[in-house]
Tab-separated table of C-alpha atoms in Angstrom:
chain	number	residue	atom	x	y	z
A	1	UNK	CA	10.623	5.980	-7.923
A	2	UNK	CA	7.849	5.830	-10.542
A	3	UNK	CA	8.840	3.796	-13.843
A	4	UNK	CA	7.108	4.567	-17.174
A	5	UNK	CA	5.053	2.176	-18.266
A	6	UNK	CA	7.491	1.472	-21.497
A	7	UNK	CA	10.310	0.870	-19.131
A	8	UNK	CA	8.424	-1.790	-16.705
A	9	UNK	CA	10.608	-5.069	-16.365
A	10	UNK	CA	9.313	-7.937	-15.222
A	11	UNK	CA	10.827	-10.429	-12.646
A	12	UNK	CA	10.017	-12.319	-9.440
A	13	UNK	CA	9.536	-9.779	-6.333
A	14	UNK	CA	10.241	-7.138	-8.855
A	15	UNK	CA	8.109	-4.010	-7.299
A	16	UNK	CA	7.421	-1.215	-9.330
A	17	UNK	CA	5.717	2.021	-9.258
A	18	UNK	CA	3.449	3.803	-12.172
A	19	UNK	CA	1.187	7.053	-12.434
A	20	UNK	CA	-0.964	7.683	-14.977
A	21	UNK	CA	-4.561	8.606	-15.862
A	22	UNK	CA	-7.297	5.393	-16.278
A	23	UNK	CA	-8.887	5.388	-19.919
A	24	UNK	CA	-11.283	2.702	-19.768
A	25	UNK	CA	-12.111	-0.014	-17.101
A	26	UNK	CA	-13.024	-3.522	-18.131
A	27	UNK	CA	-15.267	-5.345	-15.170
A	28	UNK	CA	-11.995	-6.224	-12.753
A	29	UNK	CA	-9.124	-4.637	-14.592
A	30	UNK	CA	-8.278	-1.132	-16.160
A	31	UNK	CA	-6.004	0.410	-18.469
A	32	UNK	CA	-3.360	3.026	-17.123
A	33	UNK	CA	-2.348	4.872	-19.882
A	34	UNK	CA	1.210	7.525	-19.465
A	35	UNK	CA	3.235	9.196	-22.321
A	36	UNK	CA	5.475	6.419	-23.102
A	37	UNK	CA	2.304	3.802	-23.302
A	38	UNK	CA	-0.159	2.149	-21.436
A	39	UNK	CA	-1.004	-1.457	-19.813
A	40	UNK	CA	-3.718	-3.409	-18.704
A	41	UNK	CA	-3.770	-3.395	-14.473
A	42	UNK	CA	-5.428	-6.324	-12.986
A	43	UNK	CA	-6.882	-6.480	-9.590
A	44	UNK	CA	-6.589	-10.134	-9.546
A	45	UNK	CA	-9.907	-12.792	-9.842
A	46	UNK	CA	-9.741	-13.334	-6.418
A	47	UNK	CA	-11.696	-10.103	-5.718
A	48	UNK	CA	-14.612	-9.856	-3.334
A	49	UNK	CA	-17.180	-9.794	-6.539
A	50	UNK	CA	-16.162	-11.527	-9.465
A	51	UNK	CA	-16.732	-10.342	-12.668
A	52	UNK	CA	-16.976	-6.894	-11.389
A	53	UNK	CA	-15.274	-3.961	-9.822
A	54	UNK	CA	-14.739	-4.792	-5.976
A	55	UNK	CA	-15.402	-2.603	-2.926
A	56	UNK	CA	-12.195	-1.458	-2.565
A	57	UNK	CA	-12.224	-0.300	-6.298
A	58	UNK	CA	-15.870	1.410	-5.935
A	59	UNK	CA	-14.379	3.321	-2.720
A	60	UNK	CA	-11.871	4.883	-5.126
A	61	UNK	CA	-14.202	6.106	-7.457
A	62	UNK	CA	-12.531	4.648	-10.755
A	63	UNK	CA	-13.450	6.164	-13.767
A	64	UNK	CA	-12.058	6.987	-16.640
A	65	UNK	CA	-9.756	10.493	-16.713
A	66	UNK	CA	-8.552	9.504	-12.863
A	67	UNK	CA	-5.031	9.541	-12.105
A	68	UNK	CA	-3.609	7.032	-10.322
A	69	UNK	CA	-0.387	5.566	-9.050
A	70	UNK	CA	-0.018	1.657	-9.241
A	71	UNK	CA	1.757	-0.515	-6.905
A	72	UNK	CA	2.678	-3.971	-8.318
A	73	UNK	CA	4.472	-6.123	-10.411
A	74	UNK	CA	4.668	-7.029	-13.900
A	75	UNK	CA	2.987	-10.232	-15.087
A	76	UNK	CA	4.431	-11.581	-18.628
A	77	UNK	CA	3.148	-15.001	-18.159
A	78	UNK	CA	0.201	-14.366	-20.825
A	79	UNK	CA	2.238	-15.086	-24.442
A	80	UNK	CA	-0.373	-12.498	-26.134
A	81	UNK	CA	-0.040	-9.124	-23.505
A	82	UNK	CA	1.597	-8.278	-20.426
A	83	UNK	CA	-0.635	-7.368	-17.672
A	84	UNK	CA	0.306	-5.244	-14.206
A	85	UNK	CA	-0.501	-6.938	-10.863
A	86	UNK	CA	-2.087	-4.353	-8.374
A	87	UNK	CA	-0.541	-4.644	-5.212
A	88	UNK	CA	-2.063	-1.099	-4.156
A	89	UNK	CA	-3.539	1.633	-5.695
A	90	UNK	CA	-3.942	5.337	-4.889
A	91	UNK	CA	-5.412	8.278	-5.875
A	92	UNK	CA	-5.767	11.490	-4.892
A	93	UNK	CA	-8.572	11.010	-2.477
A	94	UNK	CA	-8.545	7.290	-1.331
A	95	UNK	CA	-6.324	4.027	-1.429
A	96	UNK	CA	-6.419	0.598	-1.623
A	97	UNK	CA	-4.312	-2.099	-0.544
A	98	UNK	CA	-4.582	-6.240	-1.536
A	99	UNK	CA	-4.225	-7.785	1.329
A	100	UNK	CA	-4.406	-11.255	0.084
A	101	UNK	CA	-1.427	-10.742	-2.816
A	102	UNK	CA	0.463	-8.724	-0.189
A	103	UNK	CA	0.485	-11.385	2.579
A	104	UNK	CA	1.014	-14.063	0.594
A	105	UNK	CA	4.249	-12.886	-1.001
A	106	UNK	CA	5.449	-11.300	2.496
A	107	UNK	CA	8.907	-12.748	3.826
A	108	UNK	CA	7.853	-14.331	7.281
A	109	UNK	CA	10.602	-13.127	10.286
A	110	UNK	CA	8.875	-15.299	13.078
A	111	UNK	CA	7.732	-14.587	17.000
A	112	UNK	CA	10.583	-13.090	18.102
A	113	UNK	CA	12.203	-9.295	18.546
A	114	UNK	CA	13.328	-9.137	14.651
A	115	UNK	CA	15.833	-6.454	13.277
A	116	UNK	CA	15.271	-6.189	9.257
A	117	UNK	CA	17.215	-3.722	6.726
A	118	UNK	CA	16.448	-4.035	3.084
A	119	UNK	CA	20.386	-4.016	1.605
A	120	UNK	CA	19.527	-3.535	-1.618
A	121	UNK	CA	17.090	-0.663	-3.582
A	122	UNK	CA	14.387	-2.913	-4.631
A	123	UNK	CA	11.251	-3.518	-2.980
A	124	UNK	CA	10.636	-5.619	-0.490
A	125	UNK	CA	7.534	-7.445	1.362
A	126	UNK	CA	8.545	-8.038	4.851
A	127	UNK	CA	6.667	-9.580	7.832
A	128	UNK	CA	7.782	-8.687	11.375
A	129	UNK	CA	5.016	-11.229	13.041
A	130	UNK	CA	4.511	-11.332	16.725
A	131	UNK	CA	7.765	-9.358	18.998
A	132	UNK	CA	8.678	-6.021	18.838
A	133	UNK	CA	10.242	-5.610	15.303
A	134	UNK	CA	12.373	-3.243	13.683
A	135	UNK	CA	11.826	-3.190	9.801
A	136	UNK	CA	13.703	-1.007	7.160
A	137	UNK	CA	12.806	-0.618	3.370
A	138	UNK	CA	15.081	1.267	1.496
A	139	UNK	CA	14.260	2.972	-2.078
A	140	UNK	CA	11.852	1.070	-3.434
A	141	UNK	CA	7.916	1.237	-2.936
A	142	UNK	CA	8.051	-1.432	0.290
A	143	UNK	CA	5.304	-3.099	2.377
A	144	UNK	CA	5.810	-3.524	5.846
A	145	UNK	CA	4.202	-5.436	8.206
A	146	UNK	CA	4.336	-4.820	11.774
A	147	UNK	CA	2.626	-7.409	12.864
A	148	UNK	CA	1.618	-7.656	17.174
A	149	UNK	CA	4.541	-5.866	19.183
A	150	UNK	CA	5.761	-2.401	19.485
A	151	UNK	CA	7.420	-2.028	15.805
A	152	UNK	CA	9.291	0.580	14.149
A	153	UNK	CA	8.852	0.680	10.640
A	154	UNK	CA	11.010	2.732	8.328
A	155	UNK	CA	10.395	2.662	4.570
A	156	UNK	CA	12.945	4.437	3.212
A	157	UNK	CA	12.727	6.115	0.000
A	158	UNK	CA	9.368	5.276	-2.856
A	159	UNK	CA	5.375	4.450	-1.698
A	160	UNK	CA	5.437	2.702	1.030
A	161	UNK	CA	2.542	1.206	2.803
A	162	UNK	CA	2.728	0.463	6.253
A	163	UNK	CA	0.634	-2.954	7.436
A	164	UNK	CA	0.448	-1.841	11.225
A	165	UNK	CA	-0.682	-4.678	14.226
A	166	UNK	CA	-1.391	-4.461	17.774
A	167	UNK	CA	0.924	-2.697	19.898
A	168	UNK	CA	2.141	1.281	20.176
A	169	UNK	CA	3.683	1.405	16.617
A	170	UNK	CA	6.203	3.980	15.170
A	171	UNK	CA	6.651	4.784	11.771
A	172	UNK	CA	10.115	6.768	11.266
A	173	UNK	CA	9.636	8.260	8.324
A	174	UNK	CA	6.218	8.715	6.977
A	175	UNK	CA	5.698	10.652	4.040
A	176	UNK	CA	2.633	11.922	2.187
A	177	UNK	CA	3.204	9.343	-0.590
A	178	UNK	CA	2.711	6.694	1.704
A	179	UNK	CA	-0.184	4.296	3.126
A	180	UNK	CA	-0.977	3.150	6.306
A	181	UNK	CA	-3.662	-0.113	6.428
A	182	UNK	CA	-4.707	-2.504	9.334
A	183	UNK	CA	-5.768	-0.259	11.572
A	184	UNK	CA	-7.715	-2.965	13.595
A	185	UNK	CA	-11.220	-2.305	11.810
A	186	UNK	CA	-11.420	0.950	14.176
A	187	UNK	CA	-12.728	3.264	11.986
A	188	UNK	CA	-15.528	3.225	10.217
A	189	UNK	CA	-14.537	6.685	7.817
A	190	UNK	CA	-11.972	8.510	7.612
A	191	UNK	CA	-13.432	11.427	9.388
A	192	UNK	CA	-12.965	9.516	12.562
A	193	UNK	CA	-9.580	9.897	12.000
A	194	UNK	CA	-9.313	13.129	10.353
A	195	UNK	CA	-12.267	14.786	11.621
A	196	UNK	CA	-12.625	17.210	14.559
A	197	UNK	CA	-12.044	15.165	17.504
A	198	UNK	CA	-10.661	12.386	15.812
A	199	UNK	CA	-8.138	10.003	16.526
A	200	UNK	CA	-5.105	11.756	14.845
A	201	UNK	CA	-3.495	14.518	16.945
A	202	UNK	CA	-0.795	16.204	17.016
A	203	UNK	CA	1.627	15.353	19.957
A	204	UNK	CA	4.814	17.809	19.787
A	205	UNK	CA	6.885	17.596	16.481
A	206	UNK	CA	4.721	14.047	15.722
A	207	UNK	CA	0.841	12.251	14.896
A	208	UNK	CA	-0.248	9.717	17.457
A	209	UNK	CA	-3.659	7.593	16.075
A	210	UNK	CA	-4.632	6.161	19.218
A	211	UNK	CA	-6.154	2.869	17.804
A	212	UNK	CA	-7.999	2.555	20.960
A	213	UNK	CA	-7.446	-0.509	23.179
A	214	UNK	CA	-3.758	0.212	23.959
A	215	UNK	CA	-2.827	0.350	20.376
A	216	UNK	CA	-1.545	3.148	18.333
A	217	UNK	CA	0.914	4.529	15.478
A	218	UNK	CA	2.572	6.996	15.927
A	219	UNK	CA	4.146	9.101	12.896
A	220	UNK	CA	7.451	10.687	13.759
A	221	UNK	CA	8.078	14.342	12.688
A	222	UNK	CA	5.191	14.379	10.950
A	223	UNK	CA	2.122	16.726	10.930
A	224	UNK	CA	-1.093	15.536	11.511
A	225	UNK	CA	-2.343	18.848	9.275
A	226	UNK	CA	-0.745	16.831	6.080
A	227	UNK	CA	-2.833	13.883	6.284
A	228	UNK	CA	-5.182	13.313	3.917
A	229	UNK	CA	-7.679	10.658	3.035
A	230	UNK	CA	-4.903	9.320	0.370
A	231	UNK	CA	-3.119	8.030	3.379
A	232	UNK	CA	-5.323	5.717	4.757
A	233	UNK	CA	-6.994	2.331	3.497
A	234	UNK	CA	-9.218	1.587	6.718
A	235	UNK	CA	-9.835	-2.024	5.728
A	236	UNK	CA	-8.608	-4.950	8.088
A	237	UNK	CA	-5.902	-7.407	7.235
């Protein structure tokens, strides 16, 4: 569910969703402007180049007049302006996720075969580590991480990104507002994915990636003709 930006609450592991269009970008942050406001989005200081846009930001082409929808959560702790924490952000043509932020608020489930269902509508951040993990979001934009094993990863409803790890992966319901990242530094563009001959094909009603060395996702019900760029962020948790 997208929130305005007037209606944005903050809160620990309160995840929200915004869309809007950029109207100017300062070094490492940007305003998102929508017709109930708009807020400063920071990418966080711990960027790859300090005191300037990063390469994740560069890939995305931000400029002012882009639309974008923001994955994060909203930071009151400065007394003079509230500021929104990127967790990922997407536009029409490319995404980015922040790895860093994401993994270091993720709930950790441990080595073994772990069964995880979000109860609740919020958000969650969830882990699976090493085994063969199932992991279930439910309404809220979620982030789940595989980790090494066979997992199934369902997000439920929202913009879910999907952190996949070694193994022959399966995500249950993939949808074209979601993200999949991690994909083992395989790809160096997205037309080796995309492109003729790539590594997404269509395999009956589904899209099997073949990761190459054993590992793959596979995206049930799900055709590999609705993929777009959008849906990827090739960089390597």
């Amino acid at each position: 569910m997208v929130t305005s930006i007037s209606s944005l609450t903050p809160g620990d592991d309160n995840i929200q969703t915004i869309f809007g269009t950029v109207v100017s970008v300062q070094e490492d942050e940007f305003i998102l402007s929508d017709e109930s406001g708009e807020i400063l989005v920071d990418v966080y200081d711990w960027l790859e180049q300090p005191g300037s846009l990063n390469t994740e930001l560069t890939e995305l082409d931000l400029a002012v007049g882009d639309q974008l929808t923001v994955v994060g959560e909203l930071d009151d702790d400065d007394l003079d302006d509230d500021d929104f924490d990127a967790l990922r952000i997407t536009s029409s043509s490319t995404s980015a996720v922040f790895e860093q932020q994401v993994l270091e608020e993720a709930t950790l489930l441990g080595s073994n075969n772990n069964q995880f269902v979000q109860e609740t509508n919020d958000a969650v951040i969830v882990n699976g580590e090493a085994g063969n993990d199932s992991l279930t979001g439910a309404e809220g934009s979620d982030f789940l991480i595989g980790g090494a094993g066979n997992d199934l990863l369902t997000g439920g409803g929202g913009y879910d990104t999907f952190i996949v790890g070694e193994g022959a992966d399966a995500i249950a319901d993939f949808s074209s507002l979601d993200v999949i990242t991690d994909l083992g530094n395989s790809f160096v563009d997205i037309e080796a994915i995309l492109g003729s001959g790539g590594a997404a094909t269509q395999v009956g009603q589904d899209t099997v990636i073949d990761l190459g060395n054993d590992n793959s996702v596979t995206l049930s019900n799900f055709a590999v003709e609705n993929l777009t760029a959008a849906n990827f962020d090739l960089g390597d948790f």
